[in-house]
mmCIF file of C-alpha atoms in Angstrom:
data_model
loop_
_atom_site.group_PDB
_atom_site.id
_atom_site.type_symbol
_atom_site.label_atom_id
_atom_site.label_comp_id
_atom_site.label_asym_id
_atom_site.label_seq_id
_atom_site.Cartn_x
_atom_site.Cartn_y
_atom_site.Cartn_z
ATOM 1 C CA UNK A 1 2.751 -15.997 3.111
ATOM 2 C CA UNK A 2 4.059 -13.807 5.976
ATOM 3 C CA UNK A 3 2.081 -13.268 8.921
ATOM 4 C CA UNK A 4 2.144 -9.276 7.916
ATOM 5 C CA UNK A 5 0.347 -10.181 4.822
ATOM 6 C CA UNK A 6 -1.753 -12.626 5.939
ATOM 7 C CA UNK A 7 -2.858 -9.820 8.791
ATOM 8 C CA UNK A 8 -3.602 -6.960 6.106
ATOM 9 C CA UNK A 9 -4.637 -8.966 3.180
ATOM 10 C CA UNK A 10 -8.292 -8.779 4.874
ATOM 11 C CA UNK A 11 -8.129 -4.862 4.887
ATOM 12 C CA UNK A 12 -6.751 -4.769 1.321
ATOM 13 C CA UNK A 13 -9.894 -7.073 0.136
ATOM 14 C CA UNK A 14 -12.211 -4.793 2.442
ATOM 15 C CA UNK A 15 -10.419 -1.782 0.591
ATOM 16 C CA UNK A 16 -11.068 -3.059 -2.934
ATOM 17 C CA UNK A 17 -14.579 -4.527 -2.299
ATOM 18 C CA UNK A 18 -13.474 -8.031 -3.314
ATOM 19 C CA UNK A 19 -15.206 -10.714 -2.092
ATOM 20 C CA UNK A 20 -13.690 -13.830 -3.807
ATOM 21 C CA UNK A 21 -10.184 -15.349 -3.115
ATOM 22 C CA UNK A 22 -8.655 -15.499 -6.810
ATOM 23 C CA UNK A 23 -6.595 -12.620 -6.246
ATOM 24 C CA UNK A 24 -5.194 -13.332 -2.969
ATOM 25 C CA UNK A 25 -1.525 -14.760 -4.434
ATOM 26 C CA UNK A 26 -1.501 -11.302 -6.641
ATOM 27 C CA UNK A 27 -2.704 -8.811 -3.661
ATOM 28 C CA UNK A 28 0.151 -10.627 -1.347
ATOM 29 C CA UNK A 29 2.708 -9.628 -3.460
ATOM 30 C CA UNK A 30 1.206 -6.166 -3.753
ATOM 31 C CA UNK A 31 1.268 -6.196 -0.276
ATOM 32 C CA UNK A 32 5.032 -7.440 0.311
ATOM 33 C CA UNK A 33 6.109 -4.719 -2.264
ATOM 34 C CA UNK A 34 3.628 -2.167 -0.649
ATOM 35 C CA UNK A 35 5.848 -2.851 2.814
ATOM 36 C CA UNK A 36 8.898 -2.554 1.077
ATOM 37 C CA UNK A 37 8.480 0.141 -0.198
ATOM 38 C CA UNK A 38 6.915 1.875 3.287
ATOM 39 C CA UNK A 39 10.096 0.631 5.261
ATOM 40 C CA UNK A 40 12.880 1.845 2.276
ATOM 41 C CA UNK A 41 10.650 4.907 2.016
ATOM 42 C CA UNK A 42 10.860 5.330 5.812
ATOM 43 C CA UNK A 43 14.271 4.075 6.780
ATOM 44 C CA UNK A 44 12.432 1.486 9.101
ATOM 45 C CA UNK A 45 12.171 -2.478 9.450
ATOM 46 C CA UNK A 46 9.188 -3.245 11.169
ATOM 47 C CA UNK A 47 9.843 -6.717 11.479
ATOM 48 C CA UNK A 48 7.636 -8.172 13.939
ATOM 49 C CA UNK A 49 6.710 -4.736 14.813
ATOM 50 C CA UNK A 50 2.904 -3.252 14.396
ATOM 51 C CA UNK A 51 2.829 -0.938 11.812
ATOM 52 C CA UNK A 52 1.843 2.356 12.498
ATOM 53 C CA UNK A 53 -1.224 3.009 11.700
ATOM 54 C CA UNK A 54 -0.538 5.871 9.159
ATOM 55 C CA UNK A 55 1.548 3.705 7.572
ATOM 56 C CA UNK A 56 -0.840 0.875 7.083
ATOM 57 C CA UNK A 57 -2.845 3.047 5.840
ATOM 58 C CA UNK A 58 -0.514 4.505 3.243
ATOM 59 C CA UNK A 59 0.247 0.186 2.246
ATOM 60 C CA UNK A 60 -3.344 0.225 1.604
ATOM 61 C CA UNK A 61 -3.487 2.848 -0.500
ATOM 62 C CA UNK A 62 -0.195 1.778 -2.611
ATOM 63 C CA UNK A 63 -2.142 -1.740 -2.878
ATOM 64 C CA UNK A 64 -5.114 -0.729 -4.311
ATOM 65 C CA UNK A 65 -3.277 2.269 -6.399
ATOM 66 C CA UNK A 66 -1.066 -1.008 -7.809
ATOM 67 C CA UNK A 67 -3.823 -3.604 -7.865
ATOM 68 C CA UNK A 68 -6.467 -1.308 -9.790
ATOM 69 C CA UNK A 69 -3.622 0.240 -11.994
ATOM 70 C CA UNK A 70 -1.981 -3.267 -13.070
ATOM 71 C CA UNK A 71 -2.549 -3.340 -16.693
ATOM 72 C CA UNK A 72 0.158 0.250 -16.330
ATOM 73 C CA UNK A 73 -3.330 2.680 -16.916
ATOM 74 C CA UNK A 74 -4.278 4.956 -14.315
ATOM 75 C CA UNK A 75 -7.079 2.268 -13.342
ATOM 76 C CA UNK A 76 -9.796 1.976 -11.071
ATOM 77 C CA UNK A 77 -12.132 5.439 -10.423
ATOM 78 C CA UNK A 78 -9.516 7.836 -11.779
ATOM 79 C CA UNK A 79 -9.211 6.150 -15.184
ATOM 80 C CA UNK A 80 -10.041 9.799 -16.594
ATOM 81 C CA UNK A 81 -7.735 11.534 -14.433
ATOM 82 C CA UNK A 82 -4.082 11.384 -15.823
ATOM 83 C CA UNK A 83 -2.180 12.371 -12.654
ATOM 84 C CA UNK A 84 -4.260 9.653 -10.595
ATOM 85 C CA UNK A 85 -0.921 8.077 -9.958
ATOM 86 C CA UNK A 86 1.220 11.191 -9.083
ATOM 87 C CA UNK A 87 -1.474 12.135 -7.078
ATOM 88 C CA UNK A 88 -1.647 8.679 -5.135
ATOM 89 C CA UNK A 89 2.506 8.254 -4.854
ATOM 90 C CA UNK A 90 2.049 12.266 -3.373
ATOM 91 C CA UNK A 91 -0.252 10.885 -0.443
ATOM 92 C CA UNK A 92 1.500 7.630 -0.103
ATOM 93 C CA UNK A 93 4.848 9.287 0.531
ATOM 94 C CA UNK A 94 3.483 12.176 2.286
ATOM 95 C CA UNK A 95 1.321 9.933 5.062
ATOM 96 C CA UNK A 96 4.814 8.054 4.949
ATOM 97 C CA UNK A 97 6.944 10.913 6.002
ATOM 98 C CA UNK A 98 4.661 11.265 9.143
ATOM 99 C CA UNK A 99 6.780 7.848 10.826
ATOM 100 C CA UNK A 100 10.000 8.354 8.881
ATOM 101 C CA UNK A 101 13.130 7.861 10.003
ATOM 102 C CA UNK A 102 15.154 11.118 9.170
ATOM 103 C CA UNK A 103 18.762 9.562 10.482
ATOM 104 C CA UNK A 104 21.025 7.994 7.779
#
């Protein structure tokens, strides 16, 4: 597990109000596709950089958007909403374009 990971995994479990360690190998690869995501999204490779916070924040959010919406529903408190996800990708990308990159 990546130091990045290891660093936000905390914050994800905080984020989720988990408080066992079960999920921790499932949640790091949310979290490693999370970042991958921000930094294709972004045009960015952090690397050993600190994230911005904005865009921690937005990993976060992906995370628990993928962790609570696993089984492919909507998931978690918006299991009666069906544009939860739109809705969540929308505020992902959109805290996302606040750090991005705009050279090609």
């Amino acid at each position: 597990m990546s130091a990045r990971i290891k660093s936000l995994l905390p914050r994800v479990k905080a984020n989720l109000i988990l408080q066992h360690d079960e999920d921790d190998e499932l949640l790091s690869g949310y979290i490693a596709a999370a970042i991958d995501y921000a930094e294709s999204y972004q045009k960015v490779k952090y690397g050993r950089k600190n994230l911005p916070p904005i865009t921690e924040q937005a990993i976060l959010l992906l995370v628990t958007h993928f962790y609570e919406s696993r089984d492919g529903s909507t998931g978690g408190f918006f299991s009666d909403k069906t544009d939860a996800a739109r809705q969540t990708m929308d505020t992902v990308n959109m805290l996302l374009r606040m750090n991005k990159s705009w050279e090609v």
